[in-house]
PDB file of C-alpha atoms in Angstrom:
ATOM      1  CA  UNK S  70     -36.699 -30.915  -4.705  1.00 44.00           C
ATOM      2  CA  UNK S  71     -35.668 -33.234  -7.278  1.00 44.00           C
ATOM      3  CA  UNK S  72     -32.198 -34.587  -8.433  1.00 42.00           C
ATOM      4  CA  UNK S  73     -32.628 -32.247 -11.646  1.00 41.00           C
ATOM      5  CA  UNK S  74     -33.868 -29.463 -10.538  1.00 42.00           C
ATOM      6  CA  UNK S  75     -31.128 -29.586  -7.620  1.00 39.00           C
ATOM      7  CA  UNK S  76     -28.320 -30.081 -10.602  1.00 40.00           C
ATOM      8  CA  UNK S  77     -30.176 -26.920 -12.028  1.00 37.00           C
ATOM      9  CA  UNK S  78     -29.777 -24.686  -8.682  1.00 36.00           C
ATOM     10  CA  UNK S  79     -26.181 -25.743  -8.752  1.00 39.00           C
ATOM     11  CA  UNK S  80     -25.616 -24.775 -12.507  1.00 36.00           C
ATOM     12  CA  UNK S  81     -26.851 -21.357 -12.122  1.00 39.00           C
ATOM     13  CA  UNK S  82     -24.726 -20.606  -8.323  1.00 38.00           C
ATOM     14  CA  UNK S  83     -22.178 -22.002 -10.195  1.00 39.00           C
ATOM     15  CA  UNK S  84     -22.798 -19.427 -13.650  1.00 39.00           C
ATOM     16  CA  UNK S  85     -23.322 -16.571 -11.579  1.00 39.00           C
ATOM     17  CA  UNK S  86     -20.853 -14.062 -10.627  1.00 39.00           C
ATOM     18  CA  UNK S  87     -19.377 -14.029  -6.992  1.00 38.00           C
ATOM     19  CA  UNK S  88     -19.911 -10.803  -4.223  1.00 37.00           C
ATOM     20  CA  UNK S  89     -17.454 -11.560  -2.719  1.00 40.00           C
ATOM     21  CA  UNK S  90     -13.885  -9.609  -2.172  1.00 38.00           C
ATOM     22  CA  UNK S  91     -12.484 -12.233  -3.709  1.00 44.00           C
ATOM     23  CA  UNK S  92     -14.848 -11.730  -6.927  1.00 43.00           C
ATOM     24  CA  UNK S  93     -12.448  -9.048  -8.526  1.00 44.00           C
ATOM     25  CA  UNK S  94      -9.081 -11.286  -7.594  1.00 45.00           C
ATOM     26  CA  UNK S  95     -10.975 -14.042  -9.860  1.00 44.00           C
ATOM     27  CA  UNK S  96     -10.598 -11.840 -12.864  1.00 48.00           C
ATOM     28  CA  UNK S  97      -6.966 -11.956 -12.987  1.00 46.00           C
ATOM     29  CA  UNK S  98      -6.575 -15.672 -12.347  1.00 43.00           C
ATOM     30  CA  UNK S  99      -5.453 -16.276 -15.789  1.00 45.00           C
ATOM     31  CA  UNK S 100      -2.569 -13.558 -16.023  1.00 50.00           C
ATOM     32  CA  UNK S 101       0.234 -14.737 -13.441  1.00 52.00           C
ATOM     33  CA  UNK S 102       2.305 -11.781 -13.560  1.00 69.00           C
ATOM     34  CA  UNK S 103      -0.242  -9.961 -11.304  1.00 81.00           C
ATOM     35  CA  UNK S 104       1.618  -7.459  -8.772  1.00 84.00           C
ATOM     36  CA  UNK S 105       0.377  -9.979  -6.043  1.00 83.00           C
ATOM     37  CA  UNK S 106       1.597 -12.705  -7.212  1.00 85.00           C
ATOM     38  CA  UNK S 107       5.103 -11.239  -7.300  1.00 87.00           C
ATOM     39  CA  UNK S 108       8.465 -12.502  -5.544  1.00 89.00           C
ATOM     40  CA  UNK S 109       9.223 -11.114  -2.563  1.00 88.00           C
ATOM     41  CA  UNK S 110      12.388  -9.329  -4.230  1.00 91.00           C
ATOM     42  CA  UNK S 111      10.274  -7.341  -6.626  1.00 91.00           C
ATOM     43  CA  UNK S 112       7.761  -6.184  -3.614  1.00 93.00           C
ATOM     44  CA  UNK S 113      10.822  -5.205  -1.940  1.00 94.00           C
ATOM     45  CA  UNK S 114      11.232  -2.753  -4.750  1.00 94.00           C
ATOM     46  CA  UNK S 115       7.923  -0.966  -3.651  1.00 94.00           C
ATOM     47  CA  UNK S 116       7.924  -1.660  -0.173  1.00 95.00           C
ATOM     48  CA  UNK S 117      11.169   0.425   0.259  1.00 96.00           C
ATOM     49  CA  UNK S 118      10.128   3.377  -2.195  1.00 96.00           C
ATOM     50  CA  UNK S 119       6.942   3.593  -0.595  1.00 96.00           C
ATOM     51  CA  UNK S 120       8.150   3.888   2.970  1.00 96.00           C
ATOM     52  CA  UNK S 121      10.830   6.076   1.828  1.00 96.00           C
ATOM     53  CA  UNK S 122       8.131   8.549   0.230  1.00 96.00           C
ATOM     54  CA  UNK S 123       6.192   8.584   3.092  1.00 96.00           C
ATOM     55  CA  UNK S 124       9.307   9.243   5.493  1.00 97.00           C
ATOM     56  CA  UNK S 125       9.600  12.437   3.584  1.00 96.00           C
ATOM     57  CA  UNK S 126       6.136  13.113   4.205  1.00 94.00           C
ATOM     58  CA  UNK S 127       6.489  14.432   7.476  1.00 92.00           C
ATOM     59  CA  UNK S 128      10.285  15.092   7.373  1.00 96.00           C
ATOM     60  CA  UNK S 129      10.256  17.918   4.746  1.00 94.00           C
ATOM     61  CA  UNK S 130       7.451  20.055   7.292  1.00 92.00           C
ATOM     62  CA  UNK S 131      10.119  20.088  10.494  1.00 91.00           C
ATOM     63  CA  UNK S 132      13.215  19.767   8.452  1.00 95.00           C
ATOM     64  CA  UNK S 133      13.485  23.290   8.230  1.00 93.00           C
ATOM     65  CA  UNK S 134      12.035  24.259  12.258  1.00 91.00           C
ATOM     66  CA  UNK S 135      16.241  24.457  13.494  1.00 93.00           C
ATOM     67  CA  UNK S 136      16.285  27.219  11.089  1.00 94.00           C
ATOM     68  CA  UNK S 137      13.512  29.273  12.304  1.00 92.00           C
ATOM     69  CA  UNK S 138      15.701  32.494  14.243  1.00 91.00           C
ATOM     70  CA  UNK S 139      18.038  32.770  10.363  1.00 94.00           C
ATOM     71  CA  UNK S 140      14.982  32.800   8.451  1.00 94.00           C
ATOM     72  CA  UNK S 141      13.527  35.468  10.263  1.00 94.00           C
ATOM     73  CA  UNK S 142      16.157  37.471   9.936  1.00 93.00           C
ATOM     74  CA  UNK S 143      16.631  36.595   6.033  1.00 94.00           C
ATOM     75  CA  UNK S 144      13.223  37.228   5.680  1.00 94.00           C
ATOM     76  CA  UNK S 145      12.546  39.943   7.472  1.00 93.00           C
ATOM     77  CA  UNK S 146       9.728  38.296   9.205  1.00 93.00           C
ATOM     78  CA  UNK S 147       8.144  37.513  12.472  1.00 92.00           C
ATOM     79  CA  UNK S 148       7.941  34.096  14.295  1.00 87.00           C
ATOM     80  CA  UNK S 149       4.670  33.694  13.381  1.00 87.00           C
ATOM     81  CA  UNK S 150       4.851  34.281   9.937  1.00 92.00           C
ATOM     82  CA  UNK S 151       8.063  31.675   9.660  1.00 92.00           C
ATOM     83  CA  UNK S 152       5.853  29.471  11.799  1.00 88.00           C
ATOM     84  CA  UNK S 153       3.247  29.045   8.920  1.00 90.00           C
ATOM     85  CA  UNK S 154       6.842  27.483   7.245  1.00 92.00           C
ATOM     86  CA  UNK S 155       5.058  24.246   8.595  1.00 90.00           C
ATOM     87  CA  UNK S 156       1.803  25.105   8.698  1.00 88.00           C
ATOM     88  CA  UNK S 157       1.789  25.381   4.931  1.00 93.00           C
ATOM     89  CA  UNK S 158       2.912  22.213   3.230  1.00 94.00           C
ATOM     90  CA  UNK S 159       1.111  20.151   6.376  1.00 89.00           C
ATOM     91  CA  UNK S 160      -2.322  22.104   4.583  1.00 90.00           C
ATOM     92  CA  UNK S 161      -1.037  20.941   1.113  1.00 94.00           C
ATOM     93  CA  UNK S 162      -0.204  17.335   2.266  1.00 93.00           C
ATOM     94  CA  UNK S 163      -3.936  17.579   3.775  1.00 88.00           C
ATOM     95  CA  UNK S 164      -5.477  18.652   0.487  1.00 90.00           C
ATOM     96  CA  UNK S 165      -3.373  16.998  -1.833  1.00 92.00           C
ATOM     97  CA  UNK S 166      -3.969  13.113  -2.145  1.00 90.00           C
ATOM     98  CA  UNK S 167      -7.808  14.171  -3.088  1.00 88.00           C
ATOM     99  CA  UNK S 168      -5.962  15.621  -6.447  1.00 91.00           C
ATOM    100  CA  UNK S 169      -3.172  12.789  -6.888  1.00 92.00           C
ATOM    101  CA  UNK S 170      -5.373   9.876  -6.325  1.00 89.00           C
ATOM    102  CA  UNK S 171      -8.128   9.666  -8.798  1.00 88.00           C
ATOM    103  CA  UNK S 172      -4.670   9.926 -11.457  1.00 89.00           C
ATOM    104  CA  UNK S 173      -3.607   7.216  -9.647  1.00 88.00           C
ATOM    105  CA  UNK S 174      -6.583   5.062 -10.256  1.00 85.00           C
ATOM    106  CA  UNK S 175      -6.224   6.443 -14.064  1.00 85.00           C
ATOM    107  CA  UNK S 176      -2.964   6.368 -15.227  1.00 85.00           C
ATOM    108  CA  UNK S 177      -1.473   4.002 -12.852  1.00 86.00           C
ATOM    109  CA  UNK S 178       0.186   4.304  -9.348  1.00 90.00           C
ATOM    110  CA  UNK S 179       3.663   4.559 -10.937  1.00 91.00           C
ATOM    111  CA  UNK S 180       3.362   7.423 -12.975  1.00 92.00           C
ATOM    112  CA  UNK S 181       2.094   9.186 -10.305  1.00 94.00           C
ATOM    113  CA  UNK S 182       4.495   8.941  -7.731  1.00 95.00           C
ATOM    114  CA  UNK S 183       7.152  10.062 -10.449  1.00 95.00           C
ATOM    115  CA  UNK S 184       5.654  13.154 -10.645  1.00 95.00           C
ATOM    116  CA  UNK S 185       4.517  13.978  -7.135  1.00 96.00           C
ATOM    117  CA  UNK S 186       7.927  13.242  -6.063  1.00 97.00           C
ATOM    118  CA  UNK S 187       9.485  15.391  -9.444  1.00 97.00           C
ATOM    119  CA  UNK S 188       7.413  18.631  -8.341  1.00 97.00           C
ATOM    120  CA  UNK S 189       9.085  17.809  -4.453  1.00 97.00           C
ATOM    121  CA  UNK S 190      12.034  18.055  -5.537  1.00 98.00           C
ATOM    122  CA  UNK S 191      12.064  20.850  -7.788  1.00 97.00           C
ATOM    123  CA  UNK S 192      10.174  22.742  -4.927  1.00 97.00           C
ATOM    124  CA  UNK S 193      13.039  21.667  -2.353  1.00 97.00           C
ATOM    125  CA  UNK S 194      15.627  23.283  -4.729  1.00 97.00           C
ATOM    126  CA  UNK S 195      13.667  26.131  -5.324  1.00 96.00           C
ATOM    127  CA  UNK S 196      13.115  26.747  -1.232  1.00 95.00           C
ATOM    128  CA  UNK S 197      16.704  26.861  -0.995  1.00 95.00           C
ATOM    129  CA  UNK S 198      17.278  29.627  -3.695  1.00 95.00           C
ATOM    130  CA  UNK S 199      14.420  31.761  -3.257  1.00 95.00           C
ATOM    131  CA  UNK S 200      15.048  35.317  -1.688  1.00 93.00           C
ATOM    132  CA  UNK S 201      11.618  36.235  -1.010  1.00 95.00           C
ATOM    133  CA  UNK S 202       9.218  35.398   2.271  1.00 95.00           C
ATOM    134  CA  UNK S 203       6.088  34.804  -0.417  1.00 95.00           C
ATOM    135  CA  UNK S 204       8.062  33.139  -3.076  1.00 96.00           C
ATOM    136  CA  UNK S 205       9.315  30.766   0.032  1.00 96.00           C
ATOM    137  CA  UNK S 206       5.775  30.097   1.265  1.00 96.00           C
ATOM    138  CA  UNK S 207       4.704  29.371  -2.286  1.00 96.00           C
ATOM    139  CA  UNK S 208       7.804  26.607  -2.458  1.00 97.00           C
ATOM    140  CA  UNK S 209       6.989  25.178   0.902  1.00 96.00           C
ATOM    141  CA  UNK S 210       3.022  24.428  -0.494  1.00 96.00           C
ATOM    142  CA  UNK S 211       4.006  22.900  -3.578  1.00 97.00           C
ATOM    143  CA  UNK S 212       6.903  20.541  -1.417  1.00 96.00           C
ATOM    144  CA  UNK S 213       3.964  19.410   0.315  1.00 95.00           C
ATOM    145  CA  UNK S 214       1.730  19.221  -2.649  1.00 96.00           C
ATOM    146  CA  UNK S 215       4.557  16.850  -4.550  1.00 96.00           C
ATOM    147  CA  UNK S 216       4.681  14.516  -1.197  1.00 96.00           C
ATOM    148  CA  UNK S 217       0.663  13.882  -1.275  1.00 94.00           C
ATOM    149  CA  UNK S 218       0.857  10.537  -3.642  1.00 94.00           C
ATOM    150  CA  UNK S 219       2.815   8.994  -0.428  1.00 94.00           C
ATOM    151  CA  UNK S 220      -0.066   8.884   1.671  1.00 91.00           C
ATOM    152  CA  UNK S 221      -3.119   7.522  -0.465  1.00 91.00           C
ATOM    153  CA  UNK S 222      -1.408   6.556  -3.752  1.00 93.00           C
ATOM    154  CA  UNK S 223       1.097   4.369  -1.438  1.00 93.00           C
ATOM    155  CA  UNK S 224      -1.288   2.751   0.865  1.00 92.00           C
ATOM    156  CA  UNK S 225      -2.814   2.045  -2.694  1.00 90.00           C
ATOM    157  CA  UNK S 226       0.173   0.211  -3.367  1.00 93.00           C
ATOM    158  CA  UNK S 227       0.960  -1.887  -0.614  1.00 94.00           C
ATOM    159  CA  UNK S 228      -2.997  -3.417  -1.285  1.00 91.00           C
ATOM    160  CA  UNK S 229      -1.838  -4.226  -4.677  1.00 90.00           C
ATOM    161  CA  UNK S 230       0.995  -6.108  -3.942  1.00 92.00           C
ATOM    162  CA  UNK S 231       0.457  -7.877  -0.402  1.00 92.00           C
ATOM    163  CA  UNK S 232      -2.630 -10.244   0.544  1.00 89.00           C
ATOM    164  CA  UNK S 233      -4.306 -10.103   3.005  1.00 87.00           C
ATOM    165  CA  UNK S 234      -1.908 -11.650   5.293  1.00 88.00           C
ATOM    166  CA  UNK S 235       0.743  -9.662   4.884  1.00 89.00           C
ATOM    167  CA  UNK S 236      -0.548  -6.201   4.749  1.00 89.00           C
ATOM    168  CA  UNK S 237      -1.029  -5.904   8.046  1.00 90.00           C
ATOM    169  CA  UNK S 238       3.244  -6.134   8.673  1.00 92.00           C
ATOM    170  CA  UNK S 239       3.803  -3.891   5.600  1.00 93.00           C
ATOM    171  CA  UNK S 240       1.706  -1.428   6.693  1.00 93.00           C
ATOM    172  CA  UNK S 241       2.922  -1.342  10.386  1.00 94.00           C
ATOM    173  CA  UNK S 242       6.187  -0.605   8.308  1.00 95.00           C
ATOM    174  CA  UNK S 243       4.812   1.958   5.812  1.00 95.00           C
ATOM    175  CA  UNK S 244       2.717   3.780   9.315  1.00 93.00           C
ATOM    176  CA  UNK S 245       6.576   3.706  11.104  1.00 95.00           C
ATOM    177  CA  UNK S 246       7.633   5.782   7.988  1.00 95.00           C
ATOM    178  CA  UNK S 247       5.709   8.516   8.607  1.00 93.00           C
ATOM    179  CA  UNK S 248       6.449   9.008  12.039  1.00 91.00           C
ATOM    180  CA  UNK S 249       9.856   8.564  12.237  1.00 95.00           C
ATOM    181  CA  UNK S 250       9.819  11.501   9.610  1.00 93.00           C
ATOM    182  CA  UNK S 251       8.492  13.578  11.753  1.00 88.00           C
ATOM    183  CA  UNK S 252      11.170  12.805  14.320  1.00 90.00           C
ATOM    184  CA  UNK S 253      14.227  12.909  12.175  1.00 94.00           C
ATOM    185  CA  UNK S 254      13.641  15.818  10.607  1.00 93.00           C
ATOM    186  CA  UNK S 255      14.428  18.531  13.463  1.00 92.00           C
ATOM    187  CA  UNK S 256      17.210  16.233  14.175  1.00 93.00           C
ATOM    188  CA  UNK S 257      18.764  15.811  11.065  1.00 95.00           C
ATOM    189  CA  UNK S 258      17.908  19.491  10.048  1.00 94.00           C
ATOM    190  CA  UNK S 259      19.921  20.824  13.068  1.00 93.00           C
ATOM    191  CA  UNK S 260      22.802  18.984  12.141  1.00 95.00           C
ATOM    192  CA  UNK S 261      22.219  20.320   8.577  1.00 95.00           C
ATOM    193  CA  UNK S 262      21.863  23.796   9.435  1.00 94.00           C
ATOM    194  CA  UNK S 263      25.617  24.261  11.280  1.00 94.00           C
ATOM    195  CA  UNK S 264      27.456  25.696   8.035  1.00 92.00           C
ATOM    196  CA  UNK S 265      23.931  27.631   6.723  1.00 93.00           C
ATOM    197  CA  UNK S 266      20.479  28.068   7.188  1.00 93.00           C
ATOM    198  CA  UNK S 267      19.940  26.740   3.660  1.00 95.00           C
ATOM    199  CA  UNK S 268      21.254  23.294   4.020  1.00 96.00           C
ATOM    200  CA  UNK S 269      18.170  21.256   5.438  1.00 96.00           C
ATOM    201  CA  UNK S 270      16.505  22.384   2.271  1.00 96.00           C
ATOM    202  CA  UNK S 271      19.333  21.305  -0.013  1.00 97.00           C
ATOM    203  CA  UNK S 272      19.308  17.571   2.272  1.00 97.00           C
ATOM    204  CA  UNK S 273      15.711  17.596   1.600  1.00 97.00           C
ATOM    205  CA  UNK S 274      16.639  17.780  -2.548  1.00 97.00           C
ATOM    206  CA  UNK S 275      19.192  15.513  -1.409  1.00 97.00           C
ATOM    207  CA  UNK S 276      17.033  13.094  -0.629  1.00 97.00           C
ATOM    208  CA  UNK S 277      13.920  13.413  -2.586  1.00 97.00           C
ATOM    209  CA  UNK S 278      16.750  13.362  -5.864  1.00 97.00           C
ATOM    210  CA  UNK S 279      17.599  10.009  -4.734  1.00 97.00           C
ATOM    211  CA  UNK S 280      13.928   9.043  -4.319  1.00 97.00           C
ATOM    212  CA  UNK S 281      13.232  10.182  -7.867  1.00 97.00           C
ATOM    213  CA  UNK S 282      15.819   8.135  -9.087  1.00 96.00           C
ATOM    214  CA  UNK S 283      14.833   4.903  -7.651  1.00 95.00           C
ATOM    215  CA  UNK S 284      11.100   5.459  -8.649  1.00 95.00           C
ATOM    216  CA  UNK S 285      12.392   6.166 -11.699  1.00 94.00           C
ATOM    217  CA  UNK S 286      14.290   3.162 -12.558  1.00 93.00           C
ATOM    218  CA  UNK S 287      13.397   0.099  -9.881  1.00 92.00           C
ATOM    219  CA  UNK S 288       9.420   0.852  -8.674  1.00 92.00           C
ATOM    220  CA  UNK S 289       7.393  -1.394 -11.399  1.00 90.00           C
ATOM    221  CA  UNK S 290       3.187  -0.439 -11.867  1.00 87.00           C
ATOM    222  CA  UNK S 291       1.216  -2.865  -9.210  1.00 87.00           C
ATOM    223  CA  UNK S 292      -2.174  -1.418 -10.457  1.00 82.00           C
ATOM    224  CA  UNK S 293      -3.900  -5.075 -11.322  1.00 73.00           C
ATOM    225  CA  UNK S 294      -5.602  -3.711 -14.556  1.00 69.00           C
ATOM    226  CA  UNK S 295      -2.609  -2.581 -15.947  1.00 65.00           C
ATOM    227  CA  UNK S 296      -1.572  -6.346 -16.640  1.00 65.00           C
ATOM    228  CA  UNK S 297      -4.665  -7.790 -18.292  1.00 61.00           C
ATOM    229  CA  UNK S 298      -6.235  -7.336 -21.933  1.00 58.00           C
ATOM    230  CA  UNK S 299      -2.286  -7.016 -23.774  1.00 54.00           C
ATOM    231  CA  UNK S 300      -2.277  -3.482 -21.558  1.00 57.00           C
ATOM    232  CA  UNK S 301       1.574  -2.766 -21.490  1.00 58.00           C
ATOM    233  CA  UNK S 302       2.969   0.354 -19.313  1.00 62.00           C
ATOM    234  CA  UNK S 303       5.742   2.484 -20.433  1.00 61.00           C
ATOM    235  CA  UNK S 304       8.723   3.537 -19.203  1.00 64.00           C
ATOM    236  CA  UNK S 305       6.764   6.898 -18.814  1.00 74.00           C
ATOM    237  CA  UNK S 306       2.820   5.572 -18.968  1.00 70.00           C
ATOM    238  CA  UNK S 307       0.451   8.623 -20.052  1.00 67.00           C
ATOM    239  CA  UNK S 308      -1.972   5.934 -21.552  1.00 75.00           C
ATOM    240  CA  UNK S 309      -5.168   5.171 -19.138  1.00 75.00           C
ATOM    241  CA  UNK S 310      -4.847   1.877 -17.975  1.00 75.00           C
ATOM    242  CA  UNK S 311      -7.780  -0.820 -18.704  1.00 69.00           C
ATOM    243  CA  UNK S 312     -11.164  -0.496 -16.448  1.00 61.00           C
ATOM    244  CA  UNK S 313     -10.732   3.098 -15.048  1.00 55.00           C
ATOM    245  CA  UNK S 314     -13.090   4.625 -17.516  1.00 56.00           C
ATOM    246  CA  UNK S 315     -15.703   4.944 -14.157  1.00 64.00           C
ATOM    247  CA  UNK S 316     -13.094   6.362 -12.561  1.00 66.00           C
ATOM    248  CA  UNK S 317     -14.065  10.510 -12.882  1.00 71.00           C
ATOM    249  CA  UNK S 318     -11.105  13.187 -11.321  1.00 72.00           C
ATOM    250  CA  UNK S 319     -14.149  14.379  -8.709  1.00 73.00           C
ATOM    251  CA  UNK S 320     -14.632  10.898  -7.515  1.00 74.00           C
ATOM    252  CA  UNK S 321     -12.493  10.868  -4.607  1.00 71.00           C
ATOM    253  CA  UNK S 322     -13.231  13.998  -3.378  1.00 73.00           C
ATOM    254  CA  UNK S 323     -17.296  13.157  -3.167  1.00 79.00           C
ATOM    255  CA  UNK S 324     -16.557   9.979  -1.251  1.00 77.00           C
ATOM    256  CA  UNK S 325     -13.881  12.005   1.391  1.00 73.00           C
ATOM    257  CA  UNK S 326     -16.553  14.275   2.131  1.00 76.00           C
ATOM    258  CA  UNK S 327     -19.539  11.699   1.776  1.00 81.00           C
ATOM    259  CA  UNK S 328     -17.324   9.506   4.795  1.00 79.00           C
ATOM    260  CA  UNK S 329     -17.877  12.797   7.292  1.00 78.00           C
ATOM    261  CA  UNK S 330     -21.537  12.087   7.745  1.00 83.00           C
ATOM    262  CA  UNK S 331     -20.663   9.121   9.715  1.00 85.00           C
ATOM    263  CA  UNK S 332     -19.614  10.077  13.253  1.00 85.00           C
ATOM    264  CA  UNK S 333     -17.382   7.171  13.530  1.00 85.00           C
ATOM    265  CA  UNK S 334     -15.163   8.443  10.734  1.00 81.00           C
ATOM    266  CA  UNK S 335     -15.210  12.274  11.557  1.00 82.00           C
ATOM    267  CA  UNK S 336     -14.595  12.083  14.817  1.00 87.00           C
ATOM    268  CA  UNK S 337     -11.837  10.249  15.420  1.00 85.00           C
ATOM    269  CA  UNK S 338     -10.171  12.114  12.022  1.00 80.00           C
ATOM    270  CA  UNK S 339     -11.000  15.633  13.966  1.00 81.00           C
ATOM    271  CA  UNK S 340      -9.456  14.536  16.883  1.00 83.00           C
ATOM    272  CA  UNK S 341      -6.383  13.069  15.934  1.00 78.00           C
ATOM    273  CA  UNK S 342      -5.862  16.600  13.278  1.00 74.00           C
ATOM    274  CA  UNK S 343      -6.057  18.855  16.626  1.00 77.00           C
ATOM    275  CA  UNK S 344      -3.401  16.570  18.546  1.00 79.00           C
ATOM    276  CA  UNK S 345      -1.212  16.559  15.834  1.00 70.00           C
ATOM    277  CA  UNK S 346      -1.054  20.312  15.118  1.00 70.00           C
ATOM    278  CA  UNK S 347      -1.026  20.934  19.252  1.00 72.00           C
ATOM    279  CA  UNK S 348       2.149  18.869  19.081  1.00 71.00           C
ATOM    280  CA  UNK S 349       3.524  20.109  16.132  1.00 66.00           C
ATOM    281  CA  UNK S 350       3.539  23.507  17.723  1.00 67.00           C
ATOM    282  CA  UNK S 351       4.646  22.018  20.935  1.00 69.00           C
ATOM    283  CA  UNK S 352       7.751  21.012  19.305  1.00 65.00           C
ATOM    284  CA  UNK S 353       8.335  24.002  17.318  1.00 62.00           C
ATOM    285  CA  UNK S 354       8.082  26.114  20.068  1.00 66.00           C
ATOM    286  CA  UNK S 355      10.382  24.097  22.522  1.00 64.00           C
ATOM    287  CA  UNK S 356      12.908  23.863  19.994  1.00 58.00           C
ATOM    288  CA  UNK S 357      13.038  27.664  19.088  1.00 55.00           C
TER     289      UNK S 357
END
């Protein structure tokens, strides 16, 4: 091949968009105050939320399991039908990120953990005021419904923020969350249930109140798009950020279900669902 049409060949590589990962990270080259490109400070001021979020997760489904023998009895009800307590938001948390995270993708990460974690909290106060077994079941599903950005919308996050690097620390982090909820919450809620059987749902508001407030007011946007073309967030965005207009609400739910026809994904998923709720009701049972 000649010098010039070598020269040419190397024009046109050169011209021609990369497929590689690091083809969408070359978009935002020119815009430095990319989430990922952030001091470590500022991460910090996801990182925490995010873990925090995801503690709750799994704390606000055995919070409540010290309290089983009072409810019962408030309720008129029979173990069984207090044991769904538990069942019920663990379905919501289930179903829920296929709702929250095409919004995500939208309207921006931030936005939606501000309202996923408003509707927890309301539903926490609400579980410890209601007088009625259904009205209590109804409270428990929406608790877990409000906790479902914490999962997929802040796994979302921590990609935005961290390279490639780093992820794999944050994450360990973010992964330590969830299971420590699960731990601390029979413990803490046995503690909280001495003077009433209402408490561990008032520490529960407690706690997602607090987590509310620091969304609220420290947690910045890390979606990339929302920091190119002049796009500036709100304190409150309900404005769809730049480059989500492929982005459809049905989206995620098509690719979920799309993943199952590959063996390697279902399996292990099926699996790990069945040890978890043969645990679950393990624990439950030991500690009743």
């Amino acid at each position: 091949m000649s010098k010039k049409g070598m020269s040419t060949v190397q024009v046109n590589e050169a011209e021609s968009p990369s497929s590689s990962p690091m083809a969408e990270k070359q978009e935002y080259i020119g815009y430095t105050d990319i989430p990922s490109s952030w001091a470590g400070r500022k991460k910090l001021r996801v990182l925490i939320p995010t873990c925090a979020f995801y503690f709750l997760f799994t704390f606000l489904t055995t919070v409540t399991v010290p309290t089983f023998q009072q409810l019962q009895e408030v309720y008129k009800a029979s173990y069984a039908q207090i044991n769904y307590s538990v069942a019920i938001p663990a379905l919501s948390l289930a179903i829920s990120p296929l709702f929250w995270t095409p919004f995500a993708d939208i309207y921006g990460r931030r936005i939606v953990c501000i309202a996923g974690c408003a509707l927890a909290f309301g539903a926490s106060i609400g579980s410890a005021l209601v007088k009625t077994y259904a009205g209590y079941m109804v409270l428990r599903f929406l608790q877990g419904w409000g906790a479902g950005p914490a999962s997929t919308v802040g796994l979302q996050m921590l990609q935005d923020i961290y390279s490639e690097l780093e992820r794999g620390e944050k994450i360990g982090y973010w992964t330590a969350a969830i299971d420590l909820g699960l731990l601390f919450g029979p413990l803490l809620g046995g503690f909280a249930a001495i003077p009433s059987y209402v408490w561990p749902a008032w520490l529960t508001a407690i706690l997602f109140g607090i987590l509310l407030i620091s969304i609220t007011t420290l947690m910045p946007e890390t979606a990339h798009s929302a920091y190119i073309d002049g796009f500036s967030t709100s304190f409150l965005n309900f404005k769809s950020i730049p480059r989500s207009q492929k982005t459809r609400l049905w989206t995620t739910t098509v690719n979920c279900f799309r993943m199952f026809a590959y063996p390697r994904v279902c399996l292990p998923v099926m699996f790990y669902c069945w040890t978890w709720s043969v645990t679950l009701n393990d624990l439950c049972r030991s500690i009743d």
